[in-house]
Coordinates of C-alpha atoms in Angstrom, one line a residue:
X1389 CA 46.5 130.7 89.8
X1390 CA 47.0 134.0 88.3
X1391 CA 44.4 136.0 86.8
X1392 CA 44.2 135.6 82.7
X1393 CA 45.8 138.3 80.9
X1394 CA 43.8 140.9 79.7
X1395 CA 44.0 141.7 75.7
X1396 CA 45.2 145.1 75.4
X1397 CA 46.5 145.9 71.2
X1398 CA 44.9 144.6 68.2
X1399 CA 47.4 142.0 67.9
X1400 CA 46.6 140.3 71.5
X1401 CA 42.9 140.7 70.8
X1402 CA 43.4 138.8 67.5
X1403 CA 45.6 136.7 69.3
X1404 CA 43.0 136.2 72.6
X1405 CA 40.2 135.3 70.4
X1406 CA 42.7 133.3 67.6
X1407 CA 42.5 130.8 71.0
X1408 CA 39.3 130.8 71.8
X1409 CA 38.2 129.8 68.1
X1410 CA 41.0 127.3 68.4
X1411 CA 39.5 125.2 71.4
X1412 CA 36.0 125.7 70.1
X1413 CA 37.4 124.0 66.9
X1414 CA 39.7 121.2 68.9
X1415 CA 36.4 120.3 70.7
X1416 CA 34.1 120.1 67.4
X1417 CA 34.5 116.7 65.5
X1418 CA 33.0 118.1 62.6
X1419 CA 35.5 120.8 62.0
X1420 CA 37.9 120.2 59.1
X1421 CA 41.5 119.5 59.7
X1422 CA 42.6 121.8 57.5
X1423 CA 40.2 124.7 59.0
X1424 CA 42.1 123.6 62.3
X1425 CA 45.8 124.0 60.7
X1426 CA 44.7 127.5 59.5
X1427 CA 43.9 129.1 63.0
X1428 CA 47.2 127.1 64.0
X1429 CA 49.6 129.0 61.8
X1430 CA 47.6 132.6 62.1
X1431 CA 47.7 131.9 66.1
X1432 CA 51.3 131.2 65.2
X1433 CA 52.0 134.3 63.3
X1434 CA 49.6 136.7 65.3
X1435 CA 51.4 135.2 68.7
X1436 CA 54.7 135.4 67.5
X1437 CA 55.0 138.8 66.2
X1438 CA 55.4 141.3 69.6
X1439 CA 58.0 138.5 71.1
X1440 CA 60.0 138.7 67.3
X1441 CA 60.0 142.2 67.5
X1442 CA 61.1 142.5 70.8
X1443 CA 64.2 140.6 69.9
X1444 CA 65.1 142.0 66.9
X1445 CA 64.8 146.0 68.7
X1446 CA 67.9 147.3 69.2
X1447 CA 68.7 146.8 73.1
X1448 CA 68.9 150.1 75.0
X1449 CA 72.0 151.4 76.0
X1450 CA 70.8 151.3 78.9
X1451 CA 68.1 148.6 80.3
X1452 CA 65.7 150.6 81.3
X1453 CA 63.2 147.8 82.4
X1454 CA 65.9 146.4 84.5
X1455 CA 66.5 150.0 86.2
X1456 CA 62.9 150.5 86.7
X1457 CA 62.8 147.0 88.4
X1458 CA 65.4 148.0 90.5
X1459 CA 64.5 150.9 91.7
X1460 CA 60.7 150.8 92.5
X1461 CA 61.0 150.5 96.4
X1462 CA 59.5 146.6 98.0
X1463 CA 57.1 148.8 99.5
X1464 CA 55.6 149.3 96.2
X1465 CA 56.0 145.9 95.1
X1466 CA 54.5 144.4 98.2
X1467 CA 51.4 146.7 98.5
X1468 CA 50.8 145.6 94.3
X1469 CA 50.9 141.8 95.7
X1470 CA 49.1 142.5 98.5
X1471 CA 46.3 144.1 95.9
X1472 CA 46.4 147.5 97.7
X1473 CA 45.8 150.6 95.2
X1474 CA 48.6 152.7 95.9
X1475 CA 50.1 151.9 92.5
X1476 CA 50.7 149.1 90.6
X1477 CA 54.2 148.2 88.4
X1478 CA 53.0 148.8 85.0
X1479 CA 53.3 146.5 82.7
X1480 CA 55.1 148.8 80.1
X1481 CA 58.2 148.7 82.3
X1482 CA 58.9 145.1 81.3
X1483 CA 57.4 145.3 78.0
X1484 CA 58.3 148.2 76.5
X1485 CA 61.3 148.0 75.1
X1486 CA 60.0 148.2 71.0
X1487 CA 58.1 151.3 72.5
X1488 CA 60.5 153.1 74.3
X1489 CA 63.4 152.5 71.2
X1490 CA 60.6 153.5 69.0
X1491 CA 60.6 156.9 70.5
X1492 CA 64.1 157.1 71.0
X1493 CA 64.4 156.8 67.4
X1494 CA 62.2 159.2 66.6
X1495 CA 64.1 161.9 68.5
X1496 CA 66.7 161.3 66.6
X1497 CA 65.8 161.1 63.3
X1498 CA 63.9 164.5 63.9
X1499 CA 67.0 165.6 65.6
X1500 CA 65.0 167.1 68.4
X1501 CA 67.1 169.2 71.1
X1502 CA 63.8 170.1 72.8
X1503 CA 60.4 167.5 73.4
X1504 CA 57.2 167.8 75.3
X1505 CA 55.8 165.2 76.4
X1506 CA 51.9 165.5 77.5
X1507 CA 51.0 162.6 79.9
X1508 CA 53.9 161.1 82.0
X1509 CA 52.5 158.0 84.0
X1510 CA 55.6 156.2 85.1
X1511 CA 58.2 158.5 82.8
X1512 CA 59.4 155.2 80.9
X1513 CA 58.8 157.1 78.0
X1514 CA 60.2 160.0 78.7
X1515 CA 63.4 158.4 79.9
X1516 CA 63.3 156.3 76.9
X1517 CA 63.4 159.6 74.5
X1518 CA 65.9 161.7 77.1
X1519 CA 68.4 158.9 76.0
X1520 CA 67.9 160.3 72.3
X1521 CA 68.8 163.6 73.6
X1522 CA 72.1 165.3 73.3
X1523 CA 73.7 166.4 76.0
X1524 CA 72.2 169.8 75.9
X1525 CA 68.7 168.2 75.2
X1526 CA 65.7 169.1 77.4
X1527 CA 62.1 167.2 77.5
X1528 CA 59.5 168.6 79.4
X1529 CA 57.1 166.2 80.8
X1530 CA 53.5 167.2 81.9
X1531 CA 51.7 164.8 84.6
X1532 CA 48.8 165.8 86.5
X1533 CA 49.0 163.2 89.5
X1534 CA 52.5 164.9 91.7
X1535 CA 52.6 160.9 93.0
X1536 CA 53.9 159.4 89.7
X1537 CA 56.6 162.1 90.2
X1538 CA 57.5 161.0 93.2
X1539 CA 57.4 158.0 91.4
X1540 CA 59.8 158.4 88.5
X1541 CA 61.6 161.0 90.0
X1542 CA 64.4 158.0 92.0
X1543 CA 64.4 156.3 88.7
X1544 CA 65.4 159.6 86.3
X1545 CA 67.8 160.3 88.8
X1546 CA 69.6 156.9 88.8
X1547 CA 70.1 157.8 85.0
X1548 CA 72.4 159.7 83.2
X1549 CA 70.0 160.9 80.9
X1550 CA 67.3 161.9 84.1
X1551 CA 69.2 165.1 84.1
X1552 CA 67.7 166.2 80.4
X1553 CA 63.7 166.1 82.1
X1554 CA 61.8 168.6 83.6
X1555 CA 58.5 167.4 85.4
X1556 CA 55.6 170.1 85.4
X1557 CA 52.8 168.6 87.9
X1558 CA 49.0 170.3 87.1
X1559 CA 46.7 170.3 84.1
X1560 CA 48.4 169.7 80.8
X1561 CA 46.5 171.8 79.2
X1562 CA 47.7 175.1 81.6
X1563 CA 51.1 173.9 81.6
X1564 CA 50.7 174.4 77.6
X1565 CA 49.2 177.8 78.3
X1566 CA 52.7 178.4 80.5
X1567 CA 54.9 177.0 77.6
X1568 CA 53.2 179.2 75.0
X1569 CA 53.3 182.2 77.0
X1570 CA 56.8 181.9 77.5
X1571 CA 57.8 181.6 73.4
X1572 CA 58.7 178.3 73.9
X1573 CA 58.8 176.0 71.0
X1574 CA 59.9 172.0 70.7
X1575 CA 61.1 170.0 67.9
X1576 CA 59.0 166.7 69.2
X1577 CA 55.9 166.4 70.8
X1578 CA 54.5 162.8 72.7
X1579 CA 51.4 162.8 73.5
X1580 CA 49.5 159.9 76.0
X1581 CA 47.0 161.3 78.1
X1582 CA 43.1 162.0 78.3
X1583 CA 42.2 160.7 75.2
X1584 CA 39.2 162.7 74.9
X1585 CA 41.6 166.3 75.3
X1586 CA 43.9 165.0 72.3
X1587 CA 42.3 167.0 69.8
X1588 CA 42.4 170.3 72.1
X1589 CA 45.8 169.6 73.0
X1590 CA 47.0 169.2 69.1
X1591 CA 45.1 172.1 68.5
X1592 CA 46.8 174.2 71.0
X1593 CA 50.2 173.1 70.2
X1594 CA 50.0 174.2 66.7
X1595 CA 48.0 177.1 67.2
X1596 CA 50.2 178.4 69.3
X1597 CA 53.4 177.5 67.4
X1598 CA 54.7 175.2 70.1
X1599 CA 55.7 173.0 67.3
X1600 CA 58.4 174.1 65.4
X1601 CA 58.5 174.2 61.4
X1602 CA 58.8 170.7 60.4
X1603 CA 58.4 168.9 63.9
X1604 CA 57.1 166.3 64.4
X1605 CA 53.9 164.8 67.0
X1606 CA 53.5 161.5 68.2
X1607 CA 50.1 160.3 69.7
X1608 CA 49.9 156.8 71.4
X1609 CA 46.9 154.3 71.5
X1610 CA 45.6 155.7 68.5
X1611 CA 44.5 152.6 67.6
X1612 CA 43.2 151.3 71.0
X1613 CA 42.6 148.0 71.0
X1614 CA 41.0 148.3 67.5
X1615 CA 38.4 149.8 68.4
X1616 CA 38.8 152.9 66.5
X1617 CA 38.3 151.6 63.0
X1618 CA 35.4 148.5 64.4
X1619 CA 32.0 150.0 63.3
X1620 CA 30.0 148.9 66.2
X1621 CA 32.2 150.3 68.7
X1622 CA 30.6 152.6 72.0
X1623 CA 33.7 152.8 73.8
X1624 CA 34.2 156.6 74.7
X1625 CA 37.7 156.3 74.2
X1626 CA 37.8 154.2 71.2
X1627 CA 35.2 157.1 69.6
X1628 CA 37.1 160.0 71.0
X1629 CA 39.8 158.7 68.9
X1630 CA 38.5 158.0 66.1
X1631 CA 37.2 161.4 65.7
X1632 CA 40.9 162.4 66.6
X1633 CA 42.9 160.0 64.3
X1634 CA 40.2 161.7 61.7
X1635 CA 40.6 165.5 62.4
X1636 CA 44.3 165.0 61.7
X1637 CA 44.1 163.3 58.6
X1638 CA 42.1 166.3 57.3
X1639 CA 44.3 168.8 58.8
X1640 CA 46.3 170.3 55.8
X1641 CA 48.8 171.6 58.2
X1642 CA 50.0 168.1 58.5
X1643 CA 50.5 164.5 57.1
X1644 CA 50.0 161.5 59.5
X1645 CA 51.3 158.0 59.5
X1646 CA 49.2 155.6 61.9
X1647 CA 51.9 152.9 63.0
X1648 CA 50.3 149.5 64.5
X1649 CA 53.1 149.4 67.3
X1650 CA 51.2 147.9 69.9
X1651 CA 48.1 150.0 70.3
X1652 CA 48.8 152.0 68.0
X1653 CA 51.8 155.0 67.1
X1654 CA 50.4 158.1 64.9
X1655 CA 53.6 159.9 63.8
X1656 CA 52.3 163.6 62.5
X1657 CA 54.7 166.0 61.0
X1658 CA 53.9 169.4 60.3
X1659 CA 54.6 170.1 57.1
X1660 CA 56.9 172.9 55.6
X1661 CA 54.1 175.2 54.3
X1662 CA 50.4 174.7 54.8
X1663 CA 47.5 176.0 52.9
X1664 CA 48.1 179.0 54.6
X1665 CA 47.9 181.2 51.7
X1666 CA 43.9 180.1 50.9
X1667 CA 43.3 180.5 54.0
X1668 CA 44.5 184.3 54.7
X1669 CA 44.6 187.1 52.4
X1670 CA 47.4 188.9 54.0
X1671 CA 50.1 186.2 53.5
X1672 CA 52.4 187.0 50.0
X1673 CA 52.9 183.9 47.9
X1674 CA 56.6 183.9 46.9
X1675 CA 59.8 182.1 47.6
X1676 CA 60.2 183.8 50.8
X1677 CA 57.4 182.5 52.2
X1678 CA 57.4 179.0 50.2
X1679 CA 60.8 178.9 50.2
X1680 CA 63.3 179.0 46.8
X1681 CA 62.3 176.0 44.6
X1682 CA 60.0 175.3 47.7
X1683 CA 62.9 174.7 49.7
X1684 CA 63.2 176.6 52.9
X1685 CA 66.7 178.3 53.9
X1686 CA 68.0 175.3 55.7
X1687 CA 67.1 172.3 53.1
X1688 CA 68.5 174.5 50.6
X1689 CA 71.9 174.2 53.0
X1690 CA 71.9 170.7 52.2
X1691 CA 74.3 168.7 50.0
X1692 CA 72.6 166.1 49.0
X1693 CA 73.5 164.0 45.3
X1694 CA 76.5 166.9 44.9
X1695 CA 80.0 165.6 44.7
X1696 CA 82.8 167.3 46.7
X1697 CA 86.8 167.2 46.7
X1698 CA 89.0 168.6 49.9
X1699 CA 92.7 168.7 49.1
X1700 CA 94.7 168.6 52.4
X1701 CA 92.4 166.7 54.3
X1702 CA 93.9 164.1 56.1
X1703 CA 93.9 166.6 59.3
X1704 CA 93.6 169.5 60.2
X1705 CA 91.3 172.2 58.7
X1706 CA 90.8 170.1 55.6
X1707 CA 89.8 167.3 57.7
X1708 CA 87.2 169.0 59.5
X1709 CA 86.0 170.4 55.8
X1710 CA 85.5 166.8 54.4
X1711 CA 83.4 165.8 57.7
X1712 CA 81.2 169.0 57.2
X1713 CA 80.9 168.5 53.8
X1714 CA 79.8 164.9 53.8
X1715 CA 77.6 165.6 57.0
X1716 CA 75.8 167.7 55.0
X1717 CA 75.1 164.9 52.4
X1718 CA 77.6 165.4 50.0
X1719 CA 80.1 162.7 48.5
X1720 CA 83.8 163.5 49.6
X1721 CA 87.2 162.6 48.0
X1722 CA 89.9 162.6 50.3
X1723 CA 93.2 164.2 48.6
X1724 CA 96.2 164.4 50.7
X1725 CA 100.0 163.9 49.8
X1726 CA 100.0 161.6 52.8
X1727 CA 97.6 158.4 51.6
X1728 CA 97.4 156.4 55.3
X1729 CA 96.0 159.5 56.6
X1730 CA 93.9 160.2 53.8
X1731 CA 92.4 156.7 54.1
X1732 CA 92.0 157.3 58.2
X1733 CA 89.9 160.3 57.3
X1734 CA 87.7 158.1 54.4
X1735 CA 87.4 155.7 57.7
X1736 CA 85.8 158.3 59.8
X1737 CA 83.6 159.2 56.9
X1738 CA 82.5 156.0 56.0
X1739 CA 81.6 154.9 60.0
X1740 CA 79.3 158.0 59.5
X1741 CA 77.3 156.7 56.2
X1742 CA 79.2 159.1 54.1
X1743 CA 80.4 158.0 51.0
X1744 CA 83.9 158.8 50.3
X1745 CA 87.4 157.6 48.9
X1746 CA 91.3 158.6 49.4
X1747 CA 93.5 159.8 46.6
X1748 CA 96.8 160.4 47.5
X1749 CA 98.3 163.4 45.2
X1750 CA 100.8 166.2 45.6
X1751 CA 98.8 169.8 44.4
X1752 CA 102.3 171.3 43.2
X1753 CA 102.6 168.9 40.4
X1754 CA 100.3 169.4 37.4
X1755 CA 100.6 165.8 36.5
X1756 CA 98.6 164.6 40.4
X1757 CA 96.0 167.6 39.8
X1758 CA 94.9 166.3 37.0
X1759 CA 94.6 162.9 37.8
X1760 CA 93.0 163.7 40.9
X1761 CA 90.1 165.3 39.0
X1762 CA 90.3 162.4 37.0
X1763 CA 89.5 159.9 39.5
X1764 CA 86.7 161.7 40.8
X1765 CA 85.0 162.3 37.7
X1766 CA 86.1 158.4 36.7
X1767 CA 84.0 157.3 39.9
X1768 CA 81.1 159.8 40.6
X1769 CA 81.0 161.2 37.0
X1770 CA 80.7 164.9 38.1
X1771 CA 82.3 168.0 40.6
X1772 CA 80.1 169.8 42.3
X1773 CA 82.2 171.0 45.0
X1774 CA 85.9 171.9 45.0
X1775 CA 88.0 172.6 48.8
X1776 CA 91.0 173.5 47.6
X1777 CA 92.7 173.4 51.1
X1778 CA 96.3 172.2 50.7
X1779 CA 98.7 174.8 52.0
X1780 CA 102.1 175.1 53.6
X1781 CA 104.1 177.5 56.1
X1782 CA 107.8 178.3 56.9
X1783 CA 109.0 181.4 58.8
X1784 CA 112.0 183.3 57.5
X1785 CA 113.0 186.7 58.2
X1786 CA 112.9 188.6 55.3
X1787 CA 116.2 188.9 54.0
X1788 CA 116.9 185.7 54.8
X1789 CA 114.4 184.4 53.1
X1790 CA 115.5 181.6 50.4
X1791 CA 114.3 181.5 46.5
X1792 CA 114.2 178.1 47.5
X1793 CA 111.2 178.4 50.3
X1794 CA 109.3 180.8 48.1
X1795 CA 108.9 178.8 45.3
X1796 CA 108.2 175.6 47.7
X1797 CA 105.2 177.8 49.7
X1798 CA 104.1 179.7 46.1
X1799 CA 104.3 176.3 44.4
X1800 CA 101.7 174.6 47.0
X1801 CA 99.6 177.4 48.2
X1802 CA 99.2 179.7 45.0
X1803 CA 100.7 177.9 41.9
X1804 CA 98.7 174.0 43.8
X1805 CA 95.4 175.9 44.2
X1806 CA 95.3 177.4 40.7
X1807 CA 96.0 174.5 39.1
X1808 CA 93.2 172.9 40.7
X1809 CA 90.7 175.5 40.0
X1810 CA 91.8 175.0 36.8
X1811 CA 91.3 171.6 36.3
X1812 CA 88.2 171.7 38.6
X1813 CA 87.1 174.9 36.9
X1814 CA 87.4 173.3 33.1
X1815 CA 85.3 170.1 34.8
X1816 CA 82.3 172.3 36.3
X1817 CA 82.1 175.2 33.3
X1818 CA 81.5 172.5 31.1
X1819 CA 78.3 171.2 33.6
X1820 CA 77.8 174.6 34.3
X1821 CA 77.1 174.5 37.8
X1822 CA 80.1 174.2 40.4
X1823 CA 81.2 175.6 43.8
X1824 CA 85.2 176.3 44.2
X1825 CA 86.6 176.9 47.9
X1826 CA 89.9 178.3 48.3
X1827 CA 91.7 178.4 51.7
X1828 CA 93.0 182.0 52.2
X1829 CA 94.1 183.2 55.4
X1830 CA 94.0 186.3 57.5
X1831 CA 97.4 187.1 56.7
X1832 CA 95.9 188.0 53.3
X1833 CA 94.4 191.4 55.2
X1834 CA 97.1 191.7 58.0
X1835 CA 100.6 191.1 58.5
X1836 CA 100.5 188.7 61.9
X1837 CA 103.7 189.2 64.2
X1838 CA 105.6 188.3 65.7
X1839 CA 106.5 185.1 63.2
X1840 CA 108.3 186.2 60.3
X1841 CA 106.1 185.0 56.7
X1842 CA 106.7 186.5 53.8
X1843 CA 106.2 183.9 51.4
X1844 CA 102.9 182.9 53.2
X1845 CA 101.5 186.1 53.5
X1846 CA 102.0 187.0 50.2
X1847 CA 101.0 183.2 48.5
X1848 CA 97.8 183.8 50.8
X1849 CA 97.4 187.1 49.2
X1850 CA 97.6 185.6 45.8
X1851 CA 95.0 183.2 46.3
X1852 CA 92.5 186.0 47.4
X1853 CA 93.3 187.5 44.3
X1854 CA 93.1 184.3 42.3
X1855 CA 89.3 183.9 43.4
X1856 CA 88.4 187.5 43.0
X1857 CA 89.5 186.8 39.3
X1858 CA 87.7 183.5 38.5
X1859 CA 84.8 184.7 40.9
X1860 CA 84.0 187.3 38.7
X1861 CA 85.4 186.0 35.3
X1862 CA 83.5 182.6 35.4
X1863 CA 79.8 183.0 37.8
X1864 CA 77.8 183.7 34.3
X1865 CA 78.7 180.3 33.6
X1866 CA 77.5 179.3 36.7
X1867 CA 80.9 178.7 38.9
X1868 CA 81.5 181.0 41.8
X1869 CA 84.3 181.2 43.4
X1870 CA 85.2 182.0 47.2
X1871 CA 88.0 181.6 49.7
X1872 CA 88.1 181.3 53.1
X1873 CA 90.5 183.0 55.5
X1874 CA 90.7 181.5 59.0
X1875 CA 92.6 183.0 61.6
X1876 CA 95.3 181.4 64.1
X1877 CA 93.7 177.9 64.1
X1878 CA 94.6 175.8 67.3
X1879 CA 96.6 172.2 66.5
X1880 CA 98.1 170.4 68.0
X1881 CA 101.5 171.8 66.5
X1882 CA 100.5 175.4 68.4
X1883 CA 101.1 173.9 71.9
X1884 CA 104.7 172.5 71.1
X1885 CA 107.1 174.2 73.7
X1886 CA 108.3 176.7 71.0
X1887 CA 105.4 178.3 70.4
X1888 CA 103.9 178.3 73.3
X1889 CA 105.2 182.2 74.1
X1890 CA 103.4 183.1 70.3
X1891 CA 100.6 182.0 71.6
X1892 CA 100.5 184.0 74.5
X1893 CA 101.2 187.2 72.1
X1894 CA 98.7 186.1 69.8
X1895 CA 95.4 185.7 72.3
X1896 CA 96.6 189.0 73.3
X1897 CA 95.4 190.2 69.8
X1898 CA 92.5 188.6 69.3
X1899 CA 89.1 189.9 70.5
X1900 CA 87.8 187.2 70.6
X1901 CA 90.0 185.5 73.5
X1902 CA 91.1 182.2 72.0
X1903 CA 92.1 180.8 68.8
X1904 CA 90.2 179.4 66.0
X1905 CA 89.1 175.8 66.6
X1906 CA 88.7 173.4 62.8
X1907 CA 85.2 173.1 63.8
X1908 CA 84.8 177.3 63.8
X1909 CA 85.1 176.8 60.2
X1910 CA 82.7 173.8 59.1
X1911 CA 79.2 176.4 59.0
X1912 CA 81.1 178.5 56.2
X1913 CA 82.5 176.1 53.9
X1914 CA 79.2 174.4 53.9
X1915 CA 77.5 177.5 53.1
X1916 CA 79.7 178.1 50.1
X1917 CA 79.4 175.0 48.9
X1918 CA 75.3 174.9 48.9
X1919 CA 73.1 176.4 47.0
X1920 CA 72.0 179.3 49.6
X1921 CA 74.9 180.9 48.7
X1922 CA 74.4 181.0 44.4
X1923 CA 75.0 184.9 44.6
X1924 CA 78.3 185.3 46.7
X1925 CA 81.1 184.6 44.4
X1926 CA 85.3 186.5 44.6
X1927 CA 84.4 187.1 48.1
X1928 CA 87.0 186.3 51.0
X1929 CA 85.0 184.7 54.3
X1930 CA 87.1 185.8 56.9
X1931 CA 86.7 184.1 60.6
X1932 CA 89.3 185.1 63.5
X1933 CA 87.8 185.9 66.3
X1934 CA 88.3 189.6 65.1
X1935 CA 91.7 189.7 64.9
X1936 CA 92.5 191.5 61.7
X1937 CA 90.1 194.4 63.3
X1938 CA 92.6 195.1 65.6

């Protein structure tokens, strides 16, 4: 018969002693039926709830109970059954899949690149967060018994993700010491060790700046088994906790959440600016330190609740504009002449979260401008944000260049991107507050060779004019104005047979060593568009690899 299981979270205890009232009750005449159908349906709720949340987790991509299963070695197995000490198969690698999702969620929501995990055991965790990783991701794990690395070690490399972890064997608390020494700083911290060292081991980590601005610590069994918040309680542990779960909450570098997953998940975030300025004379209250509007550089980055348009965007450069733009929070309007590939575009954005819709309109006729803006006002009721992107090239030699093509390239890429800083403009002077992107080019500062341009260089040249002029005419009524001029940008158009010699001719000019790629470009428009940059306005952003330096 197998040994009874042994309560080990609040929930089982309830659960453990939810039965035990239950028999007494069954075997007690004088105990009311409807006393008996209450520890029924609590037995039934407190039971229930670990198996329901099990199921309704999202399953890991990859099962990692079932590869920890697989790989622990018979000899492992067989020495557990035979009840030999050399290790036993925890019971967290069949159970703890709400755990291990739990963390891997948390890496991503904090976006973490780097994590440190203090406390290994059998590295189910820290596979579990690895997966949340990206690619370039790294988690350090600290373990002070070198046979649970020998342990984990087959299993992480079965993995794809096993790659990502780094196993420092020796006292967690030197291996700190190490890290610190070294600069080193993490966006996540887990820890699960010596519950009696948590407190020294927070304390170091912030101390010590190991946790970066707004990271985030997570400390398991802060709960443990309930015995952290039961008066009576002499368990060491439960009491070192206690005091632990305690010292944080009064910690104004920090504000804590205590999670009752299992035995008990303390999410801790450190907060953008502590008291630190009551508590040392020599730091300067102002923005730079608190941050503008008590928003640090990168929040103030953010597009959140601002409404953006992106003409041209249903590939290309104005396809990688409406993705940056709506990553960063804002709501996009697709505009392209072509409306299938506007809608692909709103596709991608929406599989994202991003709010966004197509509008098919040609920027050369006044009439499509200005219902353009109309739409977008129609449905989001403001412009904050206005990528005017839509441009077009043909190569002529000079004196063969028709009145025809001129007008065709000044119509879209000068004449189009007035108009719609026009209507746009008349839309955000009247909120007064708005952010107008022009796309320029590098031929605005250089004449690029070999191809033969003249109507594109000088439309290009027009619309760095163009923005100089409203940049400066309209920012005291809150609209600035900037342009953007890329450099050669690599489509897939470049690598057509024809070109391919250009090409050649043209990495030959650039410093850099390769063309531009759309996604060179995503940092800058989002910088124009956000707040951060409120006192650049007329100025031309140029990015090509240093090629007009030449």
């Amino acid at each position: 018969m197998p040994p009874a299981k042994v309560p080990d979270t609040p929930v089982e205890h309830i659960v453990d002693l939810l039965e035990k009232a239950k028999k007494l009750a069954e075997g007690n005449g004088s105990i009311p039926e409807e006393l008996k159908s209450y520890l029924q349906k609590a037995l039934d709720i407190a039971s229930g709830l670990d198996d329901y949340l099990e199921r309704m987790t999202t399953q890991e991509s990859e099962p990692l109970a079932e590869l920890y299963k697989k790989t622990v070695s018979h000899d492992w197995e067989q020495a557990h059954k035979e009840g030999k000490t050399i290790f036993k198969l925890p019971k967290e690698c069949v159970t703890g899949h709400v755990e291990g999702q739990t963390l891997k969620m948390l890496v991503h929501m904090s976006q973490a690149k780097r994590v440190l995990e203090i406390g290994m055991f059998t590295g189910y965790g820290a596979l579990s967060m690895a997966e949340g990783l990206p690619e370039d991701g790294c988690l350090v794990a600290c373990e002070l018994e070198p046979y649970l690395k020998e342990f984990a070690q087959p299993i992480f490399d079965k993995s794809p993700h096993g790659k990502k972890i780094i196993v420092k064997i020796g006292s967690a608390m030197d291996t700190l010491k190490e890290l610190a020494a070294a600069g080193e700083q993490f966006d996540m911290v887990f820890i699960d060790a010596d519950k009696n060292n948590y407190i020294n081991y927070y304390n170091y980590i912030l101390d010590n700046n190991l946790l970066r601005l707004q990271g985030v610590i997570c400390v398991d069994n802060t709960l443990f088994k309930g015995k952290v918040y039961l008066k009576d309680t002499t368990d060491e542990n439960g009491l070192a906790l206690r005091q632990f779960n305690q010292f944080v909450s009064d910690d104004p570098r920090v504000e804590q959440v205590i999670v009752p997953l299992r035995d008990g998940l303390s999410i801790i975030r450190r907060v953008p600016v502590a008291s630190a300025c009551s508590s040392s004379r020599s730091v300067t209250d102002d923005e730079v330190f608190r941050g503008v509007g008590g928003h640090l550089i990168l929040d103030r980055m953010h597009l959140g609740g601002k409404v953006a348009y992106v003409t041209g965007a249903g590939q290309g450069i104005g396809r990688a504009f409406a993705h940056a733009l709506g990553e960063a929070g804002a709501k996009v309007a697709v505009v392209d002449m072509d409306q299938v590939k506007a809608a692909a575009v709103v596709t991608e954005l929406s599989l994202k979260g991003i709010l966004a819709f197509p509008i098919a309109a040609d920027v050369s006729k006044p009439e499509d401008v200005q219902r353009m803006i109309d739409s977008i006002v129609s449905k989001w009721g403001v412009i904050h944000i206005a990528c005017n992107n839509a441009g077009i090239n043909m190569n002529s030699n000079s004196e063969d260049t028709s009145l025809e093509e001129w007008d065709q390239t000044f119509n879209v890429n000068l004449r189009g991107t007035f108009m719609c800083c026009q209507a746009a403009g008349r839309v955000m002077l009247k909120q007064g507050y708005g952010k107008i992107i022009n796309t320029a080019s590098m031929a605005s500062l250089i004449v690029p060779h070999p191809q033969k341009q003249l109507s594109y260089n000088t439309s290009k040249a027009g619309v760095v004019k163009l923005t100089q002029t409203l940049g400066t005419e309209w920012i005291d009524r809150g609209v600035r104005v900037n342009c953007i001029s890329p450099g050669i940008v690599d489509t897939p158009l470049i690598h057509s047979e024809s070109l391919r010699p250009l090409v050649q001719r043209w990495l030959s000019d650039i410093p850099a060593g390769r063309l531009a790629q759309v996604t060179d470009l995503q940092a800058a428009v989002v910088y124009l568009a956000s707040d951060a940059s409120d006192y650049m306005t007329g100025h031309n952003l140029v990015i090509e690899g240093g090629q007009s330096l030449w």
